[in-house]
PDB file of C-alpha atoms in Angstrom:
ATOM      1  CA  UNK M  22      90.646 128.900 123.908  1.00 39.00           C
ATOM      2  CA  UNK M  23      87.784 130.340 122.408  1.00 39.00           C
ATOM      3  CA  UNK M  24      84.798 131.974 124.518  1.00 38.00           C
ATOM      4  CA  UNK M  25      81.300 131.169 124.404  1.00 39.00           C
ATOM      5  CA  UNK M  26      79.420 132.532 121.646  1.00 40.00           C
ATOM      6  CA  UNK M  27      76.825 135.184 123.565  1.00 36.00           C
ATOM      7  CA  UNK M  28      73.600 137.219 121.591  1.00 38.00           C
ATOM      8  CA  UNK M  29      74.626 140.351 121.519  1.00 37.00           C
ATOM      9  CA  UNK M  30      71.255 141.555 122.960  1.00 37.00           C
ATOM     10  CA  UNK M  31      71.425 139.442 125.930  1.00 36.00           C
ATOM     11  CA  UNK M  32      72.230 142.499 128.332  1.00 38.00           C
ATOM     12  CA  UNK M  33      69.589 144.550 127.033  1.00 36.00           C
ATOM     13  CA  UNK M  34      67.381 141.098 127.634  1.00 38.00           C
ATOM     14  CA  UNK M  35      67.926 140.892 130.859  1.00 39.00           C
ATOM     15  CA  UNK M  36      66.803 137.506 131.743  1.00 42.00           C
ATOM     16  CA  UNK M  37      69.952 135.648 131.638  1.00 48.00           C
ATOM     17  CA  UNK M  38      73.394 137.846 132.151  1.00 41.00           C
ATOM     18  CA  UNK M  39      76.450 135.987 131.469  1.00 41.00           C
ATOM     19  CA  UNK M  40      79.478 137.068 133.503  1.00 38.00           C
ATOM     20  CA  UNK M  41      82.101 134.472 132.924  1.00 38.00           C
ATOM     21  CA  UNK M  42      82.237 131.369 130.408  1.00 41.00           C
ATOM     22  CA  UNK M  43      85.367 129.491 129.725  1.00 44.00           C
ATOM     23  CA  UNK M  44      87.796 126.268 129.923  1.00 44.00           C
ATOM     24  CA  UNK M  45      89.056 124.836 133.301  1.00 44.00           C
ATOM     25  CA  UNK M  46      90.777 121.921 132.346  1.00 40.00           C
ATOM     26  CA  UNK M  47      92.683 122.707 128.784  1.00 36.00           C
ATOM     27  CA  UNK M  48      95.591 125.312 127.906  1.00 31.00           C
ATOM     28  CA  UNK M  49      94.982 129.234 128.548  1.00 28.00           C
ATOM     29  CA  UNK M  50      92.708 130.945 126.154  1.00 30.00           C
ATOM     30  CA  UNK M  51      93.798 133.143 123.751  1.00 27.00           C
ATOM     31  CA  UNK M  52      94.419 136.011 125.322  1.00 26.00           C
ATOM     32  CA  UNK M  53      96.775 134.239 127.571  1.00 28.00           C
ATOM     33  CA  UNK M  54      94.965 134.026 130.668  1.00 28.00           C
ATOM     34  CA  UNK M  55      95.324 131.086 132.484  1.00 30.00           C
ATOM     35  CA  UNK M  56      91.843 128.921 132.984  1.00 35.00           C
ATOM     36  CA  UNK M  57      89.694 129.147 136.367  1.00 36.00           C
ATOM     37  CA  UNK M  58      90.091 125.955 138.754  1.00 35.00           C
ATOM     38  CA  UNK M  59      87.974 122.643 138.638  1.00 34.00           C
ATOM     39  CA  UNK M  60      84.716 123.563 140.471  1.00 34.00           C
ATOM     40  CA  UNK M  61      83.800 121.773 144.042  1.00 30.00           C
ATOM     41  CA  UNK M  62      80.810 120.095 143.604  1.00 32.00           C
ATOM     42  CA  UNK M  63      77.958 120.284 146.270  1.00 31.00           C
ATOM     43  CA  UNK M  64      79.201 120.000 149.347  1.00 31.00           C
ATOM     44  CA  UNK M  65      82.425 121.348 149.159  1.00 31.00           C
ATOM     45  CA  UNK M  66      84.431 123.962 150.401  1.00 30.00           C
ATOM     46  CA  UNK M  67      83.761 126.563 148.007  1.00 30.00           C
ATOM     47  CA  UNK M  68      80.634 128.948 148.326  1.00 30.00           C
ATOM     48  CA  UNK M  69      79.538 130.500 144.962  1.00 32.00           C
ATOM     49  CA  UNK M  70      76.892 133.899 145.159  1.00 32.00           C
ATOM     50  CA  UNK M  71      73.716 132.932 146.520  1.00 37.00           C
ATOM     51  CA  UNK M  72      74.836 129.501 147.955  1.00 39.00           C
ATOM     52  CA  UNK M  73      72.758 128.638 150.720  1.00 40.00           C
ATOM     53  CA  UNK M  74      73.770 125.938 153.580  1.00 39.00           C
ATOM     54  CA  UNK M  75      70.767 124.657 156.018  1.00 42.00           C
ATOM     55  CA  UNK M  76      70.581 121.440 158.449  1.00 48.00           C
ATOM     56  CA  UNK M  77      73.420 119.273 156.336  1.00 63.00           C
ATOM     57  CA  UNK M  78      71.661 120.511 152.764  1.00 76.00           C
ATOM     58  CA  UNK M  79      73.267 122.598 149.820  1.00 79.00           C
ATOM     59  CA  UNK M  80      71.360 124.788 146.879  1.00 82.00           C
ATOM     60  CA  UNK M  81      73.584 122.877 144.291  1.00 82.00           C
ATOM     61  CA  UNK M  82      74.833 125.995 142.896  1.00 81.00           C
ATOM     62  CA  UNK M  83      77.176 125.954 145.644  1.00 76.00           C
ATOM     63  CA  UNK M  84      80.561 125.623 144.089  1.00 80.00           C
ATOM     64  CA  UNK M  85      79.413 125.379 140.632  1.00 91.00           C
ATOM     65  CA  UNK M  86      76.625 123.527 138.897  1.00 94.00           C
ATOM     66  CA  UNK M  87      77.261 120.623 136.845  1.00 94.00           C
ATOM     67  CA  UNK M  88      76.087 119.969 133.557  1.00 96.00           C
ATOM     68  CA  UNK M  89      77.048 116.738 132.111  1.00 96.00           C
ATOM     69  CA  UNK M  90      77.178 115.716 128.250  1.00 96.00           C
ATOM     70  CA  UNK M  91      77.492 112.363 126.916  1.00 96.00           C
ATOM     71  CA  UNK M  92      76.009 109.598 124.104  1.00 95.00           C
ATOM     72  CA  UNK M  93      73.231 110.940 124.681  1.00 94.00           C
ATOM     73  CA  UNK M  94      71.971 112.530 127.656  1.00 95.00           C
ATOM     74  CA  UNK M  95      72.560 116.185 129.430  1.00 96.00           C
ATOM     75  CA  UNK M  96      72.187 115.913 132.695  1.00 95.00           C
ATOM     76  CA  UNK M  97      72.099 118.328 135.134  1.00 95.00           C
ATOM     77  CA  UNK M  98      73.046 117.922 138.964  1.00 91.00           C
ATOM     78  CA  UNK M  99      69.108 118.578 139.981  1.00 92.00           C
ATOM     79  CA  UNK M 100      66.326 119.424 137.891  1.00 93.00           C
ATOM     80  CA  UNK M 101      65.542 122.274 139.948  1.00 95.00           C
ATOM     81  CA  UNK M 102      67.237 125.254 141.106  1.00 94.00           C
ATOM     82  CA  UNK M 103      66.708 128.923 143.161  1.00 94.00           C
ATOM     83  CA  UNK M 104      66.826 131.551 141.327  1.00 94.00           C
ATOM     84  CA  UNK M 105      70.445 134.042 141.177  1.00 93.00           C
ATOM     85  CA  UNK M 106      73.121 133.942 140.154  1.00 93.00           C
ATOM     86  CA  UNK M 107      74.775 130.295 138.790  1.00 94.00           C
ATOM     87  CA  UNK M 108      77.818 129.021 137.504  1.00 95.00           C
ATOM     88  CA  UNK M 109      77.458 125.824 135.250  1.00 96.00           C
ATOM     89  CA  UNK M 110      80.214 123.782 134.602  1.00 96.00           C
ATOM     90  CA  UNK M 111      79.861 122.007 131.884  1.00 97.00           C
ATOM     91  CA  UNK M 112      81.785 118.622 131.295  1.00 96.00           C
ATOM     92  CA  UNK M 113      82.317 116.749 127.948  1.00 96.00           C
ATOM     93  CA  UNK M 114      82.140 113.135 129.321  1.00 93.00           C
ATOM     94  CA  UNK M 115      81.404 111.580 125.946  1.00 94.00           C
ATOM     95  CA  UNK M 116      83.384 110.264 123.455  1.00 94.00           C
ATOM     96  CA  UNK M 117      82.100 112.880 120.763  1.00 96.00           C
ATOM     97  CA  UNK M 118      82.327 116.571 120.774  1.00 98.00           C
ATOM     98  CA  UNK M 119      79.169 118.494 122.078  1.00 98.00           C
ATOM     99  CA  UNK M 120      78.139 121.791 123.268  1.00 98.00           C
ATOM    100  CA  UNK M 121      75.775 123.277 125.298  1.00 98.00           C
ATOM    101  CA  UNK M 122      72.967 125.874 125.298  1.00 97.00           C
ATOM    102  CA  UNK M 123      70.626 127.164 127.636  1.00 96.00           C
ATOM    103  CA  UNK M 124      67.437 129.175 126.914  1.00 95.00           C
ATOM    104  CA  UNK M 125      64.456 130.627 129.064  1.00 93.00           C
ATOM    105  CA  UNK M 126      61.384 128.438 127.628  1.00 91.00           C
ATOM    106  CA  UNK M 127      58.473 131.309 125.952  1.00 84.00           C
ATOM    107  CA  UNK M 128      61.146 133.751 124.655  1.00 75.00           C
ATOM    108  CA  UNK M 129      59.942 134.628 121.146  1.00 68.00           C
ATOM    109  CA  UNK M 130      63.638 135.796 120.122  1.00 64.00           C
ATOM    110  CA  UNK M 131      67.163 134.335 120.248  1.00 62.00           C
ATOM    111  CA  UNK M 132      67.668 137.167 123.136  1.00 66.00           C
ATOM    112  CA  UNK M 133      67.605 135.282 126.026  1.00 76.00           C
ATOM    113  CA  UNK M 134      69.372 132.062 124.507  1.00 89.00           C
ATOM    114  CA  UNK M 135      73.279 131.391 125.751  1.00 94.00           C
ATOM    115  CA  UNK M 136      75.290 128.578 124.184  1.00 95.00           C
ATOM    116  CA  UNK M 137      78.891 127.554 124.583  1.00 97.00           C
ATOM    117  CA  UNK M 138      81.679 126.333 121.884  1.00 97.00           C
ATOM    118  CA  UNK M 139      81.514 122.707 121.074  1.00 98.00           C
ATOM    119  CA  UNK M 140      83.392 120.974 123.791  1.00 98.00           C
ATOM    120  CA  UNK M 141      85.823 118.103 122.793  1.00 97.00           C
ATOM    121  CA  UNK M 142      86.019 115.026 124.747  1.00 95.00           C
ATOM    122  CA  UNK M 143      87.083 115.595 128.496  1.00 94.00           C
ATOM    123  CA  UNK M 144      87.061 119.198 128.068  1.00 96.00           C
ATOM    124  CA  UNK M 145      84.904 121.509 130.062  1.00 95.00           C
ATOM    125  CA  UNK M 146      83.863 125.503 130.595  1.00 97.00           C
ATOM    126  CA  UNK M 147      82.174 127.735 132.908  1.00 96.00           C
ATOM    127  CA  UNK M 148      79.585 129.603 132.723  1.00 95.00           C
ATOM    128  CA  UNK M 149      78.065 131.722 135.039  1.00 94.00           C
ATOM    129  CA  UNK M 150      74.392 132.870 134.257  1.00 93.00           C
ATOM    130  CA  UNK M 151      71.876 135.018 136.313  1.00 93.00           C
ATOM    131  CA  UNK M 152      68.843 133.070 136.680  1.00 93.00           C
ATOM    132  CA  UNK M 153      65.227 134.004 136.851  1.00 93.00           C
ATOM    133  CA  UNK M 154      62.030 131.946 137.581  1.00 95.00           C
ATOM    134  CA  UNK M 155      60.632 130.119 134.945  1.00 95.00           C
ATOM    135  CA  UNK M 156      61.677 126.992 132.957  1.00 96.00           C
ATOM    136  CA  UNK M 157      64.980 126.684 130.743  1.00 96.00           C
ATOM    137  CA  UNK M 158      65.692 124.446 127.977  1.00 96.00           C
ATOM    138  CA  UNK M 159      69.501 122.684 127.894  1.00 97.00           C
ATOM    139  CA  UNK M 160      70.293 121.322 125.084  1.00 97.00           C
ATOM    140  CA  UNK M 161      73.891 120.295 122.939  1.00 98.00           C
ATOM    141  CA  UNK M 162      73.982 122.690 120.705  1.00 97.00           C
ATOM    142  CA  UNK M 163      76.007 120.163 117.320  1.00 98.00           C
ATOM    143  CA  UNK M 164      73.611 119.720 115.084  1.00 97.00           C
ATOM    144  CA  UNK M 165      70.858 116.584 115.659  1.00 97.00           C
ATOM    145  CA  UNK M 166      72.362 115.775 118.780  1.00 97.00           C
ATOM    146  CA  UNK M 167      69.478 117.305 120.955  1.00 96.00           C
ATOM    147  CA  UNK M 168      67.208 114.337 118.366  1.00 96.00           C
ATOM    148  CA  UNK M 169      68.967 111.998 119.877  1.00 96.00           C
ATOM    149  CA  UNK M 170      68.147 112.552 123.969  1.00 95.00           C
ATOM    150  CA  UNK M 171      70.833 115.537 124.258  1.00 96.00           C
ATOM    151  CA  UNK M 172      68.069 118.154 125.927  1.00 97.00           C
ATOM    152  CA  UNK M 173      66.264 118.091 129.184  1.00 96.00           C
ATOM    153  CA  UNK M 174      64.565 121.363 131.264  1.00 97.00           C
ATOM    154  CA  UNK M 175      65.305 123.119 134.173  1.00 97.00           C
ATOM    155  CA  UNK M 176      62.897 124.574 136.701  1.00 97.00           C
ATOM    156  CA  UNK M 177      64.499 127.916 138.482  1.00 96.00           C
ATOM    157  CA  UNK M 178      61.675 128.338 141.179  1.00 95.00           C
ATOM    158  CA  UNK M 179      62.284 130.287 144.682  1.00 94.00           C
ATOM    159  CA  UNK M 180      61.520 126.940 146.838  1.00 93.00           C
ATOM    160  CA  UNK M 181      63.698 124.152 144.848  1.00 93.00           C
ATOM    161  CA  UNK M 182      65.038 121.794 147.685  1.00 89.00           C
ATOM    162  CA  UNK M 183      68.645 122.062 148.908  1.00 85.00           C
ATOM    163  CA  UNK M 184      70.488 118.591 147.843  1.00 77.00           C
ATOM    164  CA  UNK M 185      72.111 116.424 150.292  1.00 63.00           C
ATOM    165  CA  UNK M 186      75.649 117.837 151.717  1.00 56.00           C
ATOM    166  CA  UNK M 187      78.126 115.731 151.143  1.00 48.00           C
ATOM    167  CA  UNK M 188      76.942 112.507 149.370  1.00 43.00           C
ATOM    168  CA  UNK M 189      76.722 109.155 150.878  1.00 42.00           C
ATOM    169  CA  UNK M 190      79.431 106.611 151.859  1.00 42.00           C
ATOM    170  CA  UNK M 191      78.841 104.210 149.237  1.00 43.00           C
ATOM    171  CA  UNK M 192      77.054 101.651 152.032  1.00 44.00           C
ATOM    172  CA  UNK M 193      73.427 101.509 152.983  1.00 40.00           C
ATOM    173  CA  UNK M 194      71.662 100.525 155.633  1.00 36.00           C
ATOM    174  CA  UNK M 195      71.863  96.580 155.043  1.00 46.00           C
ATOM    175  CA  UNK M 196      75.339  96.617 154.917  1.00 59.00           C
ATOM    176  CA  UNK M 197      76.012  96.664 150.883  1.00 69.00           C
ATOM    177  CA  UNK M 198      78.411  98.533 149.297  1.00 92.00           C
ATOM    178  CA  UNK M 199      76.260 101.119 146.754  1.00 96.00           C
ATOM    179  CA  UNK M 200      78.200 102.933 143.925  1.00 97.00           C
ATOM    180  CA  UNK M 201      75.627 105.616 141.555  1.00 97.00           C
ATOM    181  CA  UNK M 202      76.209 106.159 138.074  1.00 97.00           C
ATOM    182  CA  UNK M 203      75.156 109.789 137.809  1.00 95.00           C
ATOM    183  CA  UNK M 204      76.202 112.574 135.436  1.00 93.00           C
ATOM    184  CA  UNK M 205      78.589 110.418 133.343  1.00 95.00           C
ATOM    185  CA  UNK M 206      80.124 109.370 136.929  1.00 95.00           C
ATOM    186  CA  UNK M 207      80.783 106.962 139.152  1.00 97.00           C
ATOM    187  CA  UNK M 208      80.030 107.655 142.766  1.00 95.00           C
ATOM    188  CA  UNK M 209      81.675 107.199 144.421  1.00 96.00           C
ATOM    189  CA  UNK M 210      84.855 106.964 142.312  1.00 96.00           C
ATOM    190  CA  UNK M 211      86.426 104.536 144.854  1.00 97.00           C
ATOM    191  CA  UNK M 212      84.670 102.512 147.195  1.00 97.00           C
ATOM    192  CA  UNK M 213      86.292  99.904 150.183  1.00 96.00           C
ATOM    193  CA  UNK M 214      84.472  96.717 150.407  1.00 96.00           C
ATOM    194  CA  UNK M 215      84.999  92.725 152.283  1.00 96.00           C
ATOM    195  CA  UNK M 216      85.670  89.884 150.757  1.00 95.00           C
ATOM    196  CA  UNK M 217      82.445  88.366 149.870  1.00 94.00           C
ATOM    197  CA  UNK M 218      80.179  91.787 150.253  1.00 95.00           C
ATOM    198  CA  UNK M 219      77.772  92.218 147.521  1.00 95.00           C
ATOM    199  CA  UNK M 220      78.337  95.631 146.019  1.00 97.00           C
ATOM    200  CA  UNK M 221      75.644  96.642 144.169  1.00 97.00           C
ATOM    201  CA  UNK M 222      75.919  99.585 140.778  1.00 98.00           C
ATOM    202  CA  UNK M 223      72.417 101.762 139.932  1.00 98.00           C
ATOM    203  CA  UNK M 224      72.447 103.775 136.770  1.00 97.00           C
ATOM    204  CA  UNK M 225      70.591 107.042 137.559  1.00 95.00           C
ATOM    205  CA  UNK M 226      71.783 108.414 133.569  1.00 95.00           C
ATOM    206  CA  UNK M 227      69.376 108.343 130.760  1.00 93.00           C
ATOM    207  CA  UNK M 228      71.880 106.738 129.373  1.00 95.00           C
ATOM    208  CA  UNK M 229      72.705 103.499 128.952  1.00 96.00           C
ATOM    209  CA  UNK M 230      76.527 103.027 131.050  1.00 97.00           C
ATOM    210  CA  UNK M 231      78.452  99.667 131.712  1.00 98.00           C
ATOM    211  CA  UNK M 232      80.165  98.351 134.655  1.00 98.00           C
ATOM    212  CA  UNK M 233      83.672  96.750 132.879  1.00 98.00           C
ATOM    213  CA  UNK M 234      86.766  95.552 134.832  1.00 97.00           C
ATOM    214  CA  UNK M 235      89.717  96.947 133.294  1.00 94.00           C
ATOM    215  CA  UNK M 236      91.798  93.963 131.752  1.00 89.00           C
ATOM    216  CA  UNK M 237      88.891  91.794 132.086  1.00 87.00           C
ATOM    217  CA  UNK M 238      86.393  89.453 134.170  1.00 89.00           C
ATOM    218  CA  UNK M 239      83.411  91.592 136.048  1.00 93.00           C
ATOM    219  CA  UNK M 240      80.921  93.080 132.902  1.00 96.00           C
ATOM    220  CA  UNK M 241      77.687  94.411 133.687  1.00 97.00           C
ATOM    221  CA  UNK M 242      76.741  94.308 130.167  1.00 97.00           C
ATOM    222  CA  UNK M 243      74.824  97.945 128.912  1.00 97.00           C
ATOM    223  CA  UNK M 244      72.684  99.193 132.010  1.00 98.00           C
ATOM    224  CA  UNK M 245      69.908 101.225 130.670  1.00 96.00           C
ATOM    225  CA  UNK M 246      68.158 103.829 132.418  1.00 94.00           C
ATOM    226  CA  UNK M 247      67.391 102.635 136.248  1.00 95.00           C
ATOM    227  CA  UNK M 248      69.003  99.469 135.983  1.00 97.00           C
ATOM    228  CA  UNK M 249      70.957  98.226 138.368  1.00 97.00           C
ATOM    229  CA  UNK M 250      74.219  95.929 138.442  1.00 97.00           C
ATOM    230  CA  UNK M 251      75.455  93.405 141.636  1.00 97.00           C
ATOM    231  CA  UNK M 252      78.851  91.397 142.149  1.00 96.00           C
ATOM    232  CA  UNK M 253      81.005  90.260 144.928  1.00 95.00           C
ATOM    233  CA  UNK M 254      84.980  89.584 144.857  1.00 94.00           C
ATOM    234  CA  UNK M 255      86.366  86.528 146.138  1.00 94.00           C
ATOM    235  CA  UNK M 256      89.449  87.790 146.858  1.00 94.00           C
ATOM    236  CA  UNK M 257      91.458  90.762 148.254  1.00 96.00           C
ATOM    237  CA  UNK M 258      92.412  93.523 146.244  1.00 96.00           C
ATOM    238  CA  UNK M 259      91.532  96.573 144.067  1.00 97.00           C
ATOM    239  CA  UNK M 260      89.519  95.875 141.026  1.00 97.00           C
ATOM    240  CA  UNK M 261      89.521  99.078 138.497  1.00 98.00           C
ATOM    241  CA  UNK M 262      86.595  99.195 135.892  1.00 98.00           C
ATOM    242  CA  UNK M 263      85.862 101.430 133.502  1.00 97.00           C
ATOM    243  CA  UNK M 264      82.554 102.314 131.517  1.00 97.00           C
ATOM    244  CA  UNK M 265      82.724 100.733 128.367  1.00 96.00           C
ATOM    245  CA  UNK M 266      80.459 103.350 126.171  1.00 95.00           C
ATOM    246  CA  UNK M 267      82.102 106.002 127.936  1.00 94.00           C
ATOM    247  CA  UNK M 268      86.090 105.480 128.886  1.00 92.00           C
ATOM    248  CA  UNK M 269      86.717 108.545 130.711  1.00 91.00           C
ATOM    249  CA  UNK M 270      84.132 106.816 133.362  1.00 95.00           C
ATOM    250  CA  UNK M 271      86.378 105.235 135.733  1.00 97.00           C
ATOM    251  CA  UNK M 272      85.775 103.130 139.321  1.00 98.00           C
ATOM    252  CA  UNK M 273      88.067 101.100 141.200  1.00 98.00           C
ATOM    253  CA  UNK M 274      86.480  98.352 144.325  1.00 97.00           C
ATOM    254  CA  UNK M 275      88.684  98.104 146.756  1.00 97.00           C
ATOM    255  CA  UNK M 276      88.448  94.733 148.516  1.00 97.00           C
ATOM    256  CA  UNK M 277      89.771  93.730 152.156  1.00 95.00           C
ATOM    257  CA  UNK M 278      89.604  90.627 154.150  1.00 91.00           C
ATOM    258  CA  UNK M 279      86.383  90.736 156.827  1.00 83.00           C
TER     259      UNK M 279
END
């Protein structure tokens, strides 16, 4: 596996200081070492540099921060962040190959800039930046692909809010099961409902997802931006779906008598 391609005057830049990039789900790289392990995503177990932990709430960069590409959005976990030191991880959820590529917004030079190899489908890499205040651009860095909605920006500013520990439990308060399309993902992944509850699907993704039972029968049609999706099952058991832009998207309801 190759490593990300870095400016050679980044380290005399000293605005963004790569210390580790690299694949965590494919084969070894080249020089035979074996690949870091799958990050924990906020509110995990794992505490990265600079994590912070205060009344149930998590600086995301706690256990890695997630970058997600797709047809065509990058979207990161939060669109703010503390500054220090940060590991992205950045997942190809598309069905394409993309990259990614981060750069401090008012640098006049490519000093400062930091872009990966281009990722294939379901692969993804690490990398682990130092941060300062100010605003990045992230972008896919194959040709034309930032044209099409691949970029977005990134405030690093000493009081970003902590996110939410933990995430939710798929229910809200008036008793209907809530799944969030987020970051090219389905959360949560697998969610417990009754017969007869309504369960209700919000895209939070610039782009456009579906909610497709595998094999047939439930089909949100394409959810754009904000949109939101409802059903109920009739019957007990577990109902997989899929997204049907993006296939490596994958849900399953499971459904039990009242």
């Amino acid at each position: 596996m190759t490593r990300a391609a870095l400016p050679a005057a980044l380290a005399a830049a000293g605005s963004l200081l790569l210390s580790a990039c690299g694949g965590d789900d494919g084969p070894a790289g080249p020089d035979g070492a074996s690949p870091p392990p799958p990050s924990t995503a906020a509110g995990g177990t794992t505490t990265t540099a600079g994590g912070v932990r205060s009344a149930g709430r998590v600086d995301p960069r706690r256990g890695g921060f997630e970058i997600a590409l797709g047809e065509w959005a990058l979207t990161p976990e939060v669109e703010a962040i503390r500054p220090g030191r940060v590991t992205f991880v950045v997942a190809n959820r598309g069905t394409m190959p993309h990259g990614f590529e981060i750069e401090r917004e008012g640098d006049d030079s490519d000093a400062g800039k930091v872009e990966t190899r281009v990722l294939e489908p379901g692969e993804r890499v690490r990398v682990t930046l130092r941060l300062r205040p100010g605003v990045y651009k992230l972008e896919c860095n194959v040709d034309g692909h930032d044209d099409l909605g691949m970029e977005t920006l990134l405030e690093v500013k000493k009081d970003a809010r902590p996110v939410r520990a933990g995430g939710g439990q798929g229910t809200s308060a008036r008793d209907e099961a809530a799944v969030d399309i987020r970051g090219f993902a389905f959360e949560p992944r697998r969610l417990e409902a009754r017969v007869g509850q309504e369960v209700r699907w919000t895209n939070h993704d610039a782009a456009e997802h579906t909610v497709t039972e595998q094999g047939g029968g439930l089909d949100s049609g394409r959810m754009a931006g904000g949109a939101t999706f409802t059903a109920s099952f009739d019957r007990p058991g577990a109902f997989r779906y899929v997204c049907a832009l993006h296939p490596a998207m994958t849900g399953v309801v499971v459904v039990r008598e009242p």
